[in-house]
Coordinates of C-alpha atoms in Angstrom, one line a residue:
M947 CA -0.2 0.2 0.1
N948 CA 1.4 3.3 -1.2
A949 CA 1.8 6.4 1.5
A950 CA -1.4 8.4 -0.5
A951 CA -3.5 5.3 -0.2
G952 CA -2.5 4.9 3.3
D953 CA -3.2 8.1 4.4
G954 CA -6.9 7.9 2.7
E955 CA -7.6 4.9 4.7
A956 CA -6.5 6.9 8.2
R957 CA -8.6 9.9 7.2
R958 CA -11.6 7.4 6.2
A959 CA -11.2 5.4 9.7
T960 CA -10.7 8.6 11.6
L961 CA -14.0 10.0 10.3
I962 CA -15.9 7.0 10.8
L963 CA -14.6 6.0 14.2
A964 CA -15.4 10.0 15.2
A965 CA -19.1 9.4 13.7
S966 CA -19.8 6.1 15.2
Q967 CA -18.3 7.6 18.8
A968 CA -20.5 10.6 18.7
I969 CA -23.6 8.5 18.0
V970 CA -22.7 5.7 20.5
G971 CA -21.0 7.9 23.0
S972 CA -24.2 9.8 23.2
A973 CA -25.2 7.2 25.7
A974 CA -22.8 8.8 28.1
P975 CA -24.0 12.2 28.7
I976 CA -27.4 10.7 29.1
A977 CA -26.5 8.7 31.5
F978 CA -24.3 11.3 33.8
A979 CA -27.1 13.7 33.3
L980 CA -29.8 11.3 34.6
G981 CA -27.8 8.8 36.5
A982 CA -27.8 10.5 40.0
L983 CA -31.3 12.0 39.3
S984 CA -32.8 8.5 38.6
G985 CA -31.0 7.2 41.7
H986 CA -32.7 10.0 43.8
Y987 CA -35.8 9.4 42.0
L988 CA -35.9 5.5 42.8
L989 CA -34.9 5.9 46.5
A990 CA -36.9 6.5 49.2
E991 CA -35.8 8.9 52.3
D992 CA -32.0 7.8 52.4
K993 CA -30.4 9.6 49.2
A994 CA -26.7 9.0 49.9
L995 CA -26.8 6.5 47.3
A996 CA -28.4 8.6 44.6
T997 CA -24.7 8.5 42.6
L998 CA -24.1 5.0 42.9
P999 CA -25.6 4.1 39.5
V1000 CA -23.2 6.5 37.9
T1001 CA -20.6 4.7 39.8
G1002 CA -21.9 1.5 38.3
F1003 CA -21.5 2.9 35.0
T1004 CA -17.7 4.1 35.7
V1005 CA -17.2 0.4 37.5
G1006 CA -18.5 -1.0 34.2
V1007 CA -16.4 0.8 32.1
A1008 CA -13.3 -0.3 34.6
L1009 CA -14.4 -3.9 34.3
G1010 CA -14.7 -4.1 30.3
A1011 CA -11.4 -2.4 29.5
I1012 CA -9.3 -5.5 29.4
P1013 CA -12.2 -7.7 27.8
A1014 CA -12.7 -4.9 25.3
A1015 CA -9.3 -4.5 24.6
T1016 CA -8.6 -8.4 24.4
L1017 CA -12.1 -8.8 22.0
I1018 CA -10.8 -6.0 19.8
K1019 CA -7.3 -7.5 19.3
R1020 CA -9.0 -10.6 18.2
A1021 CA -11.7 -9.8 16.3
G1022 CA -10.3 -6.9 14.8
Y1023 CA -11.7 -2.9 15.0
R1024 CA -15.0 -3.5 13.1
L1025 CA -16.2 -6.4 14.8
G1026 CA -14.6 -5.5 18.2
F1027 CA -16.6 -2.1 18.3
Q1028 CA -19.7 -3.5 16.9
S1029 CA -19.8 -6.0 19.5
G1030 CA -19.7 -2.6 22.2
T1031 CA -22.8 -1.1 20.4
A1032 CA -24.7 -4.5 21.3
V1033 CA -23.5 -4.1 24.9
T1034 CA -24.4 -0.4 25.0
A1035 CA -28.0 -1.6 23.6
L1036 CA -28.7 -4.0 26.5
G1037 CA -27.7 -1.5 28.9
G1038 CA -30.2 0.8 27.5
L1039 CA -32.9 -1.8 27.8
L1040 CA -32.1 -2.8 31.3
T1041 CA -32.0 0.7 32.3
M1042 CA -35.3 1.2 30.7
L1043 CA -36.8 -1.7 32.5
G1044 CA -35.3 -0.5 35.8
L1045 CA -37.0 2.8 35.8
L1046 CA -40.3 1.1 34.4
G1047 CA -40.3 -1.6 37.1
F1048 CA -39.2 1.0 39.8
S1049 CA -36.3 -1.1 40.8
F1050 CA -33.1 0.9 42.2
W1051 CA -30.7 -2.1 41.9
L1052 CA -31.9 -3.3 38.1
F1053 CA -31.6 0.4 37.2
S1054 CA -27.9 0.2 38.6
F1055 CA -27.2 -2.9 37.1
G1056 CA -28.2 -1.3 33.7
M1057 CA -26.1 1.7 34.3
L1058 CA -22.8 -1.0 34.8
V1059 CA -24.1 -2.8 31.5
L1060 CA -23.7 0.7 29.8
G1061 CA -20.2 1.2 31.2
L1062 CA -19.2 -2.0 29.8
G1063 CA -20.3 -0.7 26.4
G1064 CA -18.4 2.5 27.1
A1065 CA -15.1 0.3 27.6
F1066 CA -15.2 -0.2 23.9
I1067 CA -15.8 3.4 23.1
Q1068 CA -12.5 4.2 25.5
Q1069 CA -10.5 2.3 22.9
V1070 CA -11.5 4.8 19.8
R1071 CA -9.0 6.9 20.6
F1072 CA -6.4 4.3 20.3
A1073 CA -7.8 3.0 17.2
A1074 CA -7.2 6.0 15.5
A1075 CA -3.9 6.3 16.6
D1076 CA -3.5 3.0 15.2
Y1077 CA -4.8 3.8 11.4
A1078 CA -2.7 7.2 11.4
P1079 CA 0.9 7.4 10.4
P1080 CA 3.5 8.4 13.3
A1081 CA 3.4 12.1 12.8
L1082 CA -0.4 12.2 13.0
K1083 CA -1.1 10.3 16.0
A1084 CA -1.9 12.9 18.2
R1085 CA -4.1 14.7 15.8
A1086 CA -5.9 11.5 15.0
I1087 CA -6.7 11.1 18.8
S1088 CA -8.0 14.3 19.0
L1089 CA -10.3 14.6 15.7
V1090 CA -12.0 11.5 16.8
L1091 CA -12.8 12.8 20.4
A1092 CA -13.8 16.2 18.5
G1093 CA -16.8 13.9 17.3
G1094 CA -17.9 14.6 21.2
V1095 CA -19.1 17.6 20.0
V1096 CA -22.1 16.2 18.4
T1097 CA -22.5 14.0 21.6
A1098 CA -22.6 17.1 23.7
I1099 CA -25.8 18.3 21.6
L1100 CA -27.3 14.9 20.8
G1101 CA -27.2 13.3 24.2
P1102 CA -29.0 16.2 26.5
Q1103 CA -31.4 17.0 23.6
I1104 CA -32.6 13.4 23.8
V1105 CA -32.9 13.6 27.2
I1106 CA -34.9 16.9 27.2
L1107 CA -37.1 15.2 24.3
T1108 CA -37.5 11.7 25.4
R1109 CA -37.2 11.7 29.5
D1110 CA -41.3 11.7 29.6
L1111 CA -41.9 9.4 26.8
F1112 CA -43.3 6.8 29.2
A1113 CA -44.8 9.2 31.8
P1114 CA -45.8 9.3 34.8
V1115 CA -42.5 7.3 35.0
M1116 CA -39.6 9.6 34.7
F1117 CA -36.4 9.3 32.7
A1118 CA -37.3 6.0 31.0
G1119 CA -37.6 7.4 27.3
A1120 CA -34.3 8.7 27.3
F1121 CA -32.8 5.4 28.3
A1122 CA -34.6 3.6 25.9
S1123 CA -33.3 5.9 23.1
I1124 CA -29.9 4.1 23.8
I1125 CA -30.9 1.5 22.2
G1126 CA -31.5 3.2 18.8
L1127 CA -28.2 5.2 19.3
A1128 CA -26.4 1.9 19.3
A1129 CA -27.8 0.4 16.3
V1130 CA -27.2 3.4 14.1
G1131 CA -23.3 3.3 15.5
A1132 CA -23.3 -0.2 14.5
A1133 CA -24.3 0.8 11.1
I1134 CA -21.7 3.3 11.1
L1135 CA -19.0 0.8 11.6
L1136 CA -19.8 -1.4 8.4
F1137 CA -17.8 1.0 6.7
L1138 CA -14.4 0.9 8.7
P1139 CA -11.8 -0.4 6.9
R1140 CA -10.6 -3.9 8.4
R1141 CA -7.5 -4.2 10.7
K1142 CA -6.6 -6.1 13.5
G1143 CA -6.2 -4.3 16.9
S1144 CA -3.0 -3.7 18.8
G1145 CA -0.7 -2.7 16.0
G1146 CA -2.4 -3.7 12.8
T1147 CA 0.4 -3.5 10.1
V1148 CA 1.9 -0.9 11.7
T1149 CA 5.8 -0.5 12.2
G1150 CA 6.9 -2.2 15.2
L1151 CA 4.8 -4.8 15.7
D1152 CA 7.7 -7.6 15.2
Q1153 CA 9.4 -6.1 18.0
P1154 CA 9.4 -8.4 21.1
A1155 CA 6.6 -7.5 23.9
R1156 CA 8.1 -6.3 27.3
P1157 CA 6.8 -7.4 30.5
L1158 CA 4.1 -5.3 31.7
G1159 CA 6.0 -4.1 34.9
E1160 CA 8.8 -2.9 32.8
I1161 CA 6.5 -0.7 30.6
M1162 CA 4.6 0.6 33.8
R1163 CA 7.9 1.5 35.4
Q1164 CA 8.6 3.8 33.0
P1165 CA 8.4 7.5 34.5
R1166 CA 6.5 9.0 31.7
F1167 CA 3.9 6.2 32.1
V1168 CA 3.5 6.7 35.8
V1169 CA 3.2 10.4 35.3
G1170 CA 1.0 10.1 32.4
L1171 CA -1.1 7.5 34.3
T1172 CA -1.0 9.8 37.4
C1173 CA -2.3 12.9 35.4
G1174 CA -4.6 11.0 33.5
V1175 CA -6.4 9.4 36.7
G1176 CA -5.9 12.6 38.8
T1177 CA -7.8 14.8 35.6
Y1178 CA -10.4 12.3 35.0
A1179 CA -11.2 11.7 38.4
L1180 CA -11.7 15.0 39.4
M1181 CA -14.2 15.5 36.1
S1182 CA -16.3 12.7 37.2
F1183 CA -16.4 13.6 41.2
V1184 CA -17.4 17.2 40.5
M1185 CA -19.6 16.4 37.0
T1186 CA -21.7 13.7 39.0
G1187 CA -22.4 15.9 42.1
A1188 CA -23.3 18.8 40.0
P1189 CA -27.0 18.0 38.3
L1190 CA -27.8 17.1 42.1
A1191 CA -26.6 20.3 43.4
M1192 CA -28.2 22.6 40.7
V1193 CA -31.9 20.7 41.1
G1194 CA -31.0 21.1 45.0
C1195 CA -30.4 25.0 44.5
G1196 CA -33.8 25.1 43.0
F1197 CA -33.1 24.8 39.4
S1198 CA -34.9 22.4 37.0
P1199 CA -33.8 19.0 35.8
D1200 CA -33.6 20.5 32.3
E1201 CA -31.5 23.3 33.4
A1202 CA -29.2 20.7 35.2
T1203 CA -29.2 18.7 32.0
L1204 CA -28.6 21.9 29.9
G1205 CA -25.4 22.5 32.3
I1206 CA -24.0 18.9 31.3
S1207 CA -24.6 19.5 27.6
W1208 CA -22.5 22.4 28.1
H1209 CA -20.0 20.6 30.0
V1210 CA -19.9 17.6 27.3
M1211 CA -19.3 20.3 24.4
A1212 CA -16.5 21.8 26.4
M1213 CA -15.0 18.0 26.8
F1214 CA -14.8 17.8 23.3
A1215 CA -15.0 20.9 21.2
P1216 CA -11.1 21.8 21.8
S1217 CA -10.3 18.6 20.1
F1218 CA -10.1 20.5 17.2
V1219 CA -7.1 22.1 18.1
T1220 CA -5.6 19.9 21.1
G1221 CA -4.0 17.6 18.8
R1222 CA -2.1 20.8 17.1
L1223 CA -1.0 22.1 20.5
I1224 CA 0.6 18.7 21.7
A1225 CA 2.4 18.8 18.6
R1226 CA 3.7 22.2 18.8
F1227 CA 4.3 22.5 22.7
G1228 CA 4.2 19.1 24.0
A1229 CA 2.0 16.8 25.9
E1230 CA 3.1 17.7 29.4
A1231 CA 2.6 21.6 28.4
V1232 CA -0.9 20.8 27.4
V1233 CA -1.8 18.5 30.4
A1234 CA -0.6 21.7 32.6
L1235 CA -2.8 23.9 30.9
G1236 CA -5.6 21.3 31.6
L1237 CA -4.7 21.3 35.2
A1238 CA -4.8 25.2 35.3
L1239 CA -8.3 25.1 33.9
L1240 CA -9.4 22.6 36.7
V1241 CA -8.2 24.9 39.3
G1242 CA -10.5 27.8 37.4
C1243 CA -13.5 25.5 37.8
G1244 CA -13.0 24.9 41.4
L1245 CA -12.5 28.6 42.0
V1246 CA -15.7 29.8 39.9
A1247 CA -17.9 26.8 41.8
L1248 CA -16.7 27.9 45.0
S1249 CA -17.5 31.8 44.1
G1250 CA -21.6 31.4 44.2
I1251 CA -24.4 29.0 43.2
Q1252 CA -25.9 31.0 40.5
L1253 CA -26.6 29.2 37.1
W1254 CA -24.1 30.7 35.4
Q1255 CA -21.6 29.7 38.0
F1256 CA -22.6 26.3 37.9
W1257 CA -22.5 26.5 34.2
S1258 CA -19.2 28.2 33.7
A1259 CA -17.5 25.9 36.3
L1260 CA -18.6 22.9 34.1
V1261 CA -17.5 24.4 30.9
L1262 CA -14.1 24.8 32.7
L1263 CA -14.1 21.3 34.1
G1264 CA -14.9 20.1 30.4
M1265 CA -11.9 21.9 28.9
G1266 CA -9.7 20.9 31.7
W1267 CA -10.4 17.2 30.7
N1268 CA -10.0 17.5 27.2
F1269 CA -6.2 19.1 27.6
G1270 CA -5.7 16.8 30.3
F1271 CA -6.9 13.5 29.0
I1272 CA -5.8 13.8 25.5
G1273 CA -2.7 14.9 26.5
T1274 CA -2.1 12.0 29.0
T1275 CA -3.5 10.0 26.2
A1276 CA -0.5 11.1 24.0
M1277 CA 2.1 10.5 26.9
I1278 CA 1.0 7.0 27.2
A1279 CA 0.7 6.0 23.5
G1280 CA 4.6 7.0 23.7
T1281 CA 5.5 4.3 25.9
Y1282 CA 4.4 0.9 24.3
R1283 CA 5.4 -0.8 21.5
P1284 CA 2.5 -2.2 19.1
S1285 CA 2.8 -5.5 20.1
E1286 CA 2.4 -4.4 24.0
Q1287 CA -0.7 -2.5 23.1
G1288 CA -3.6 -4.5 23.9
K1289 CA -1.9 -5.5 27.7
V1290 CA -1.3 -1.7 28.3
L1291 CA -4.6 -0.1 27.4
G1292 CA -6.2 -2.7 29.0
V1293 CA -4.4 -2.2 32.4
H1294 CA -4.2 1.4 32.0
D1295 CA -7.9 1.7 31.4
F1296 CA -8.8 -0.5 34.4
I1297 CA -6.7 1.5 36.8
L1298 CA -8.2 4.5 35.3
F1299 CA -11.8 4.0 35.1
G1300 CA -11.6 2.2 38.6
T1301 CA -10.2 5.2 40.3
V1302 CA -13.2 7.1 38.3
A1303 CA -15.8 4.8 39.7
L1304 CA -14.7 5.5 43.1
A1305 CA -14.4 9.1 42.7
S1306 CA -18.4 9.3 41.2
F1307 CA -19.2 7.2 44.4
L1308 CA -17.8 9.4 46.5
S1309 CA -19.2 12.4 45.0
G1310 CA -22.7 11.2 46.0
V1311 CA -21.4 10.8 49.7
V1312 CA -19.5 13.7 49.9
Y1313 CA -22.3 15.9 48.8
D1314 CA -24.9 14.4 50.8
K1315 CA -22.7 15.3 53.8
W1316 CA -21.0 18.3 53.2
G1317 CA -22.4 19.9 50.0
W1318 CA -21.5 21.4 46.5
E1319 CA -18.4 23.6 48.3
A1320 CA -16.7 20.6 49.7
L1321 CA -16.8 18.7 46.4
N1322 CA -15.0 21.8 44.7
W1323 CA -12.1 21.9 47.3
V1324 CA -10.8 18.4 46.6
T1325 CA -9.6 20.0 43.2
F1326 CA -6.8 21.6 44.8
P1327 CA -4.8 19.0 46.3
V1328 CA -5.2 16.5 43.4
V1329 CA -4.3 19.2 41.0
L1330 CA -0.8 19.9 43.3
M1331 CA -0.1 16.0 42.9
C1332 CA -0.5 15.9 39.2
V1333 CA 1.8 19.2 39.1
A1334 CA 4.1 17.7 41.1
G1335 CA 4.6 14.7 38.9
L1336 CA 5.2 16.7 35.7
V1337 CA 7.7 18.8 37.4
F1338 CA 9.5 15.6 38.3
L1339 CA 9.3 14.1 34.9
R1340 CA 10.7 17.3 33.7
L1341 CA 13.6 17.2 36.0
I1342 CA 14.1 13.5 34.9
S1343 CA 14.2 14.5 31.3
R1344 CA 16.9 17.3 31.7
R1345 CA 19.0 14.7 33.9
T1346 CA 18.6 12.2 30.9
A1347 CA 19.5 14.6 28.3
S1348 CA 22.5 15.9 30.4
I1349 CA 23.9 12.5 31.0
S1350 CA 23.4 11.8 27.2
G1351 CA 25.3 15.0 26.3
I1352 CA 22.6 16.7 24.6

């Protein structure tokens, strides 16, 4: 295959992956916007477990990380991702039945299954990097994630239009719509060029795979994982509690949903430029920018409880996640060989989303006991830890360069 044909396949794959993620990925903002509110709706007097369904979603992503990576490696990207859409559809069915049957635990289990489907979505960014030539990997990752702009609009609008579809049962219609989203996403994936996961035909596949421990001990991997976990966990921690806080302050569920819409838009809209920023300034600098935005989110959230303050904080939270997550993804992508991709990404996402799941659960507990302000004070020590990691990596890089005589 000549270079022009290869670049054409890469562009085609990127567009298809972005389109599929935009459609199927809309299940996530539906789950995040309504998960805690549905839990609150289904529970009796004690509402401390209201965010448990959202935790179920993130636990599902964590549990599904390694199986998803393994299945994609064996079945290839097309069939692997289509399997993920089937799991997502099952999650939509179970959450709908949980609400219709007024069963908190069935609904929570359905959210976990949705998370299992979401684990496949998390592999899309690495698939885009696999299809792309080395110089364009960061840009391919960011462009695929840019498909989330559609997700930011589509998911919340589906919530607003369908949440009362099965009235008087609240929210069931929105979760039923996930089945249709999964079907459309599966159809789009029919056009994805065939390629095996975990490297396909890219350069370096014939290199021997190193032990997992050796890969994970690399300073760049450790710092990238630490910053990725910190960024994503903070986003989940604050975002999960935000709809409860907005409704608790007297705003309507639709206003809370629109806040999540702005948040998801901010999560993905910067992706059009994030890859270019990484190529120009380096992944670490972009991660540092994301951490600064997370600090801004905390400061705005602590400044008051007007609707504009909630929405502005959520926008800053989304932008901080974008720069932090894409930046750390680029950092991690440079630490493994193609032959190591499957096992590294599976373990990486298991650790990442396991921590995110814990953060989403603690969000409900902290909000119930100490309120919205306490959620946002947590931002600052987590950001400080991540900044310390970046400084450490910088010092290590300078020392290595000095020893090498560069």
